Coordinates of C-alpha atoms in Angstrom, one line a residue:
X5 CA 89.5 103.3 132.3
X6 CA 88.8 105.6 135.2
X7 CA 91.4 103.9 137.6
X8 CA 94.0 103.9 134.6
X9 CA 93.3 108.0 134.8
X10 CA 93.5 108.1 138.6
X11 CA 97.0 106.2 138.6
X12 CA 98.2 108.8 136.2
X13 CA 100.7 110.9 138.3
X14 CA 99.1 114.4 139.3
X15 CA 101.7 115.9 136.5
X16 CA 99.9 113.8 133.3
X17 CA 96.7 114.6 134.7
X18 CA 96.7 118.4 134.9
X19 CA 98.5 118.4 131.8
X20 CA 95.9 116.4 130.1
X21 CA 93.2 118.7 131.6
X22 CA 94.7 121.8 130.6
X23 CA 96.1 120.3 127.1
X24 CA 91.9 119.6 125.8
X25 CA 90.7 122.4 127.3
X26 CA 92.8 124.3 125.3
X27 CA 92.6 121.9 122.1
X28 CA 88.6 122.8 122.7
X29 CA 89.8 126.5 122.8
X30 CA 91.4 125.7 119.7
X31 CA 88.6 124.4 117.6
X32 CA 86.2 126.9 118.9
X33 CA 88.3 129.6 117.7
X34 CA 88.7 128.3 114.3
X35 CA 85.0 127.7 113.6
X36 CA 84.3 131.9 114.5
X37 CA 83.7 134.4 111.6
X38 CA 85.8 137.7 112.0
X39 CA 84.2 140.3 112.7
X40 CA 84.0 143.5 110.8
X41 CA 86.0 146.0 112.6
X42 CA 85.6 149.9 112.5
X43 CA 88.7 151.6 110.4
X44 CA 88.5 154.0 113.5
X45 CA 89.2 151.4 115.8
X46 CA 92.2 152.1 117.6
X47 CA 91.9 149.2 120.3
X48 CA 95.3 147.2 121.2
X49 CA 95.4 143.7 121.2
X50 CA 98.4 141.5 123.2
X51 CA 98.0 138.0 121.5
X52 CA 94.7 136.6 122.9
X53 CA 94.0 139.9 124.8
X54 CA 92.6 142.8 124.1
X55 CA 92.7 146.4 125.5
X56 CA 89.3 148.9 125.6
X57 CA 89.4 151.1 122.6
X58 CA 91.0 154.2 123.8
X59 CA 88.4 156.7 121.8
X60 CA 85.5 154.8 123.2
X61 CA 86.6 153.5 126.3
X62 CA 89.2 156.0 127.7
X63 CA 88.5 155.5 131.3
X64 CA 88.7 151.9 131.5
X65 CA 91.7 151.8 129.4
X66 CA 93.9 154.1 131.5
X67 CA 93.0 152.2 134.2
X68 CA 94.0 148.7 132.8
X69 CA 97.6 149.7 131.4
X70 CA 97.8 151.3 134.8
X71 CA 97.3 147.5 136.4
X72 CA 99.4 146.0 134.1
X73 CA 101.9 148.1 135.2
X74 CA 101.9 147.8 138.8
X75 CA 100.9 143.7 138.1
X76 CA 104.7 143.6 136.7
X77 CA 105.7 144.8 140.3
X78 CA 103.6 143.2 142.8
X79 CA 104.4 139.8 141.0
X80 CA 108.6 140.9 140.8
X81 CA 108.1 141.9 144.1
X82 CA 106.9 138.6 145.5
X83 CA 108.4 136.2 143.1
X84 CA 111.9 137.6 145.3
X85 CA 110.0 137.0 148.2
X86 CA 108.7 133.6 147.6
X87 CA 112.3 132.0 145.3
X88 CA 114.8 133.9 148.1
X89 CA 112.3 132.2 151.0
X90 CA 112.2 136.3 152.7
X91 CA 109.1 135.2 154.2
X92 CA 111.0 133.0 156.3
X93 CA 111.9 136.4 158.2
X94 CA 108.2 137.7 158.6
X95 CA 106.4 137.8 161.8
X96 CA 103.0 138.4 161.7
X97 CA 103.5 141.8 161.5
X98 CA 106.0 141.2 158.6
X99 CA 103.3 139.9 156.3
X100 CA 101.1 142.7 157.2
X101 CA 103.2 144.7 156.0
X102 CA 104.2 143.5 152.8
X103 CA 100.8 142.7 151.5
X104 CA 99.5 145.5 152.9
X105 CA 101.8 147.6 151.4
X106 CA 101.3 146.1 147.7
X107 CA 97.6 146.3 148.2
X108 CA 97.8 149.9 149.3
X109 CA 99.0 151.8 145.7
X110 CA 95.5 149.9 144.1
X111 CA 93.5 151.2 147.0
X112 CA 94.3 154.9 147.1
X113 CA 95.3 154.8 143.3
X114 CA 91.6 156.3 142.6
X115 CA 91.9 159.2 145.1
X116 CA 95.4 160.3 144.8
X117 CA 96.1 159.3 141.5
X118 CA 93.3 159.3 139.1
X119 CA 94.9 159.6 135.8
X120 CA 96.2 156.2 136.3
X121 CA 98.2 156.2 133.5
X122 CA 98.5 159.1 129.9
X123 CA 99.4 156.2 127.4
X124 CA 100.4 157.4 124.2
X125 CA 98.1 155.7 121.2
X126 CA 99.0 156.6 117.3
X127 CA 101.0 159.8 118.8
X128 CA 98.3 160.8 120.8
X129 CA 98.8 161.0 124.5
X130 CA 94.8 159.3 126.3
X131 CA 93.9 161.3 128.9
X132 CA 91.9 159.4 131.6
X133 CA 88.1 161.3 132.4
X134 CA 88.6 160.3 135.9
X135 CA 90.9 163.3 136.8
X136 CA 87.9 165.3 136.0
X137 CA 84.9 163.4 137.7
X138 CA 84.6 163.7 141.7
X139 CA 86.0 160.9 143.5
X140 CA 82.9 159.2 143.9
X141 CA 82.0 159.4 140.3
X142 CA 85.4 157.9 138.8
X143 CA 85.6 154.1 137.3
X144 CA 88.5 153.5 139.0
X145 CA 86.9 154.1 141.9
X146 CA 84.3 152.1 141.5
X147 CA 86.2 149.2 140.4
X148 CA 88.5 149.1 143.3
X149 CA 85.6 149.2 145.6
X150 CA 84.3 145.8 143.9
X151 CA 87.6 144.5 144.2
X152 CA 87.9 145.3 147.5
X153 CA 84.2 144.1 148.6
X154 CA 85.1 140.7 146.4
X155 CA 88.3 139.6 148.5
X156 CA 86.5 140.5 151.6
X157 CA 83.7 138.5 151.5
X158 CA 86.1 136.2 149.4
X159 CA 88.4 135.9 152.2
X160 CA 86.0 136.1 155.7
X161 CA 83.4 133.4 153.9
X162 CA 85.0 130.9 151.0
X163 CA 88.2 130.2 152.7
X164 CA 86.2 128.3 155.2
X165 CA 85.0 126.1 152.9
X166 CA 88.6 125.3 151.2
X167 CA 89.2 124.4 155.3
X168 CA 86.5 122.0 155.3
X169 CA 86.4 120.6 151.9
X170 CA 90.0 121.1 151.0
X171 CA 91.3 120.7 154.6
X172 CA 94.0 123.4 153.5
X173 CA 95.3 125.5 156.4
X174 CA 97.8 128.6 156.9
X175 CA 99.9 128.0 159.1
X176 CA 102.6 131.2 159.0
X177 CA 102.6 133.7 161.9
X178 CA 99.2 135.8 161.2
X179 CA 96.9 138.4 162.7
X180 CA 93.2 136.8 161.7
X181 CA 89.9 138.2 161.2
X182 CA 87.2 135.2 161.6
X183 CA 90.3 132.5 161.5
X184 CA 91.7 133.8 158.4
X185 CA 95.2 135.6 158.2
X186 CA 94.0 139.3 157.6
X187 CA 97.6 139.5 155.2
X188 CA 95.5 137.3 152.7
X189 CA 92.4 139.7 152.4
X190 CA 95.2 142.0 151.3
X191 CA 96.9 140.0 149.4
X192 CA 93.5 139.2 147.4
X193 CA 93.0 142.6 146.1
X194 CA 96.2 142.8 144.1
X195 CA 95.4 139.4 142.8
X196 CA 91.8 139.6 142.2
X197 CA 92.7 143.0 139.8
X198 CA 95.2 141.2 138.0
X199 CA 93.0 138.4 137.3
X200 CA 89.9 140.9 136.8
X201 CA 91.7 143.9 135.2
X202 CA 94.3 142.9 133.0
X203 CA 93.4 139.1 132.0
X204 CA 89.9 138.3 132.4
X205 CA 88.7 141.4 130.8
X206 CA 91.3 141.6 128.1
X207 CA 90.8 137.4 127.2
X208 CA 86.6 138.0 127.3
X209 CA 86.7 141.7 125.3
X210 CA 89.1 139.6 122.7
X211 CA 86.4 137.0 121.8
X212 CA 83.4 139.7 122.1
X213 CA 85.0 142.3 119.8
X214 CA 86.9 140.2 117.3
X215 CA 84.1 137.6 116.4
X216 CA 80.1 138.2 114.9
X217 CA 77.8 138.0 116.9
X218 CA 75.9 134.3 117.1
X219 CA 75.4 131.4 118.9
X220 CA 78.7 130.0 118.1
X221 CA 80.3 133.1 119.7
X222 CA 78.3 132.9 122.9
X223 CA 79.3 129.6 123.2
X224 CA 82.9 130.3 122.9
X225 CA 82.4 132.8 125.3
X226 CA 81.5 131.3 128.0
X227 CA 83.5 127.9 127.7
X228 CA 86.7 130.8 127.9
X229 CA 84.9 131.5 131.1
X230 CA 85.3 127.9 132.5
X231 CA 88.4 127.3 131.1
X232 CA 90.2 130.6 132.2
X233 CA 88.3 130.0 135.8
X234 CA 89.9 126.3 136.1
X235 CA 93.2 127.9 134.5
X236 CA 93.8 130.8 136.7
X237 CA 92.7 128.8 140.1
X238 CA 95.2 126.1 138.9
X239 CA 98.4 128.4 138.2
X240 CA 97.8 130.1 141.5
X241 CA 97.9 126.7 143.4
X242 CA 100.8 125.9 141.5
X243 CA 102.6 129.1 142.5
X244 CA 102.2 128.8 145.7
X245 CA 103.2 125.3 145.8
X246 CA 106.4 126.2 147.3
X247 CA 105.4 128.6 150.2
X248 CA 105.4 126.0 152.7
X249 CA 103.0 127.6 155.0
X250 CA 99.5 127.6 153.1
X251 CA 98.8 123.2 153.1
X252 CA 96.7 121.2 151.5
X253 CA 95.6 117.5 153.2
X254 CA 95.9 116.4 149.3
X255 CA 97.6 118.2 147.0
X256 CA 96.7 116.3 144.4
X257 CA 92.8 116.9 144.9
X258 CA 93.8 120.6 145.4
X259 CA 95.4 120.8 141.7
X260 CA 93.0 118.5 140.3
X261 CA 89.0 119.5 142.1
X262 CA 90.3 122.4 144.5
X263 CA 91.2 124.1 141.3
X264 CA 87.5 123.4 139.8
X265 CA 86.5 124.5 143.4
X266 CA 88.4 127.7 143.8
X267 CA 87.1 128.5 139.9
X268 CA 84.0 128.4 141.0
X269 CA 84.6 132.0 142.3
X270 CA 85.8 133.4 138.7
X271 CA 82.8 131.6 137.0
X272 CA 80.6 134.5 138.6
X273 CA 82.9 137.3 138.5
X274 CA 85.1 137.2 135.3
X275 CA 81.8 138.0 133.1
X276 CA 80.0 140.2 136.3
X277 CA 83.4 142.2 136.7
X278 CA 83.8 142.6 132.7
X279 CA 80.2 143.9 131.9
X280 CA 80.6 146.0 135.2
X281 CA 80.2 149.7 134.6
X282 CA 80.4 149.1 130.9
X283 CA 78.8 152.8 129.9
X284 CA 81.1 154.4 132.2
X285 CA 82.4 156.9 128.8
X286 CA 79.2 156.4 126.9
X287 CA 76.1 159.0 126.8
X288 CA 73.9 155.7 128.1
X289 CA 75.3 156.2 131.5
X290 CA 73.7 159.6 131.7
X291 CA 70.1 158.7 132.8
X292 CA 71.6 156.5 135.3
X293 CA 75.2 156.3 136.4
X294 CA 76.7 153.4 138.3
X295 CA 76.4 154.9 141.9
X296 CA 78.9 153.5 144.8
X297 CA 75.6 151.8 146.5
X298 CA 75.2 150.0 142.9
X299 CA 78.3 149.2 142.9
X300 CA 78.4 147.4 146.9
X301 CA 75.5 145.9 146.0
X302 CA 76.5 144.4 142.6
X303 CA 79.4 142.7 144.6
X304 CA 77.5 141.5 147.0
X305 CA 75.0 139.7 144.9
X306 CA 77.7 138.0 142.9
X307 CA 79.5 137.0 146.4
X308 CA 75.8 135.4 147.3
X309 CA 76.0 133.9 143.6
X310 CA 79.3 132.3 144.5
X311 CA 78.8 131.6 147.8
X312 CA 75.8 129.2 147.0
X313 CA 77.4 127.5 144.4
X314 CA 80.1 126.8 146.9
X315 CA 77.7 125.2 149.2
X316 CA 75.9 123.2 146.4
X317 CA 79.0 121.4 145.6
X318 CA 80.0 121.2 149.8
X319 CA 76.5 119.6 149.9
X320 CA 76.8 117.4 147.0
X321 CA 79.7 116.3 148.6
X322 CA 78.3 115.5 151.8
X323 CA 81.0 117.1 153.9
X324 CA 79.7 119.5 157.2
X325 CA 80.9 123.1 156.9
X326 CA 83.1 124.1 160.3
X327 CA 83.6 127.8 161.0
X328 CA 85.3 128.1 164.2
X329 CA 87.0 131.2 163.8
X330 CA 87.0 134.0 166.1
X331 CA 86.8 138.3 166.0
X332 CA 90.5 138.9 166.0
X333 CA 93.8 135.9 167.2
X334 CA 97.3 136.4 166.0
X335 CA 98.8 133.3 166.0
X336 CA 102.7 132.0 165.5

């Protein structure tokens, strides 16, 4: 039976993965009782996501329409790039450039932008609190620096262990921090909010606010962690599947385990990056804010967290970890 499954082309595999993981989706959902919801309620939900309730939650949900926004353009932007083959053109400096300037709106977004967005909600126009906290004190703020901390240690420590137990490489013209193309820590931030900002948080607050509490719920909960973790390393493997210059030895085992492997990251953060900072527009937050040490040190710990379950599975597998990189190389 298991060889039949092996033979199956890498196609009817993954679409036999994704097709019971979302039958088991399926089921769960059907077996929850709804919620009762507030008549003052005024979150808004897209299909299976759901946006903070702009009465309760104003800062957090200025910032996320604000990401979905710019998430339409960084993804327009490089969808030209990557079906016109553009990057073809690129030197090292090239790439630099365009991630860095993608990543860059994110970044500062929180100091010289803090209103983020002033959606209008049942003819109301939300104004975000962060235009009147100090720059230190705003969500926005604090969220980018996770983000930020997150592809770093994402970038300079797990890509060594898609090297080694992947054997994927880049090979396009780079400058590299610690034999990684320093383009890609960029490139990570815009990514890791999309994933963080708009879906993750959007998918989990869906199931938390639309079903009672109970043990049914938690489990739902955190089997639309695994899945969305396996789901979202998946379709960014399979986007990337044409830019010919990040390879893997088998792209089969890339779709198939290197997706499991690379989920192994959102395991950890799509539920730490959700409850993060949760009584930012609440009174609880009062006695003791979310300081810009908490929030360094919160991303480190769940970098650790991921970090060792990378190794357990690198050990498990039996296969010797090789960092060879060095301070700074440009290479092509």
């Amino acid at each position: 039976m298991m060889d039949d499954i092996s033979a199956l082309p890498i196609e009817a595999k993954m679409t036999a993965i994704l097709v019971t993981m979302f039958a088991i989706l399926v089921g769960m959902h059907s077996l929850q009782k709804p919620a009762n919801v507030q008549k003052n309620n005024t979150s808004t939900k897209l299909l299976p996501l759901l946006l903070p309730d702009p009465k309760k939650e104003p800062s957090k949900y200025c910032y996320e329409v604000f990401a979905w926004y710019y998430t339409a353009l960084w993804i327009g932007i490089f969808g030209f790039i990557v079906v016109s083959q553009a990057y073809e053109y690129l030197t090292a400096w090239g790439y630099l450039g365009v991630c860095g300037g993608l990543a860059l709106p994110l970044m500062l977004q929180p100091l010289l932008y803090p209103l983020a967005s002033a959606p209008v909600v049942k003819n109301k126009i939300i104004i975000n609190p962060d235009i009147q906290r100090p720059f230190y004190k705003r969500y926005s703020t604090k969220a980018t620096i996770y983000l930020m901390t997150y592809a770093f240690i994402g970038n300079y420590w797990y890509t060594h262990y898609f090297y080694s137990v992947l054997k994927a490489e880049y090979t396009m013209p780079s400058h590299r921090l610690n034999d990684v193309p320093i383009a890609m820590f960029l490139a990570t931030h815009f990514y890791f909010c999309t994933y963080h900002v708009c879906v993750s948080n959007g998918i989990l607050r869906y199931v938390e606010k639309t079903y009672q509490k109970g043990w049914m719920k938690t489990m739902l909960f955190w089997f639309t962690i695994l899945a969305l973790s396996y789901f979202t390393a998946f379709m960014e493997t399979l986007t990337i599947s044409s830019f010919p210059y990040y390879r893997f030895e088998d792209r089969t085992m890339a779709y198939t385990w290197g997706s499991a492997f690379y989920g192994i990251y959102f395991i950890v953060s799509f539920p730490g990056f959700y409850y993060f900072d949760s009584h930012i527009d609440d009174s609880k937050q009062k006695d003791r804010p979310v300081t810009l040490v908490d929030t360094l040190t919160i991303a480190c710990g769940h970098g650790m967290m991921i970090l060792l379950l990378l190794d357990f599975v690198r050990l498990y597998l039996g296969i010797p970890l090789v960092i060879g990189g060095v301070a700074f190389a440009t290479t092509g």
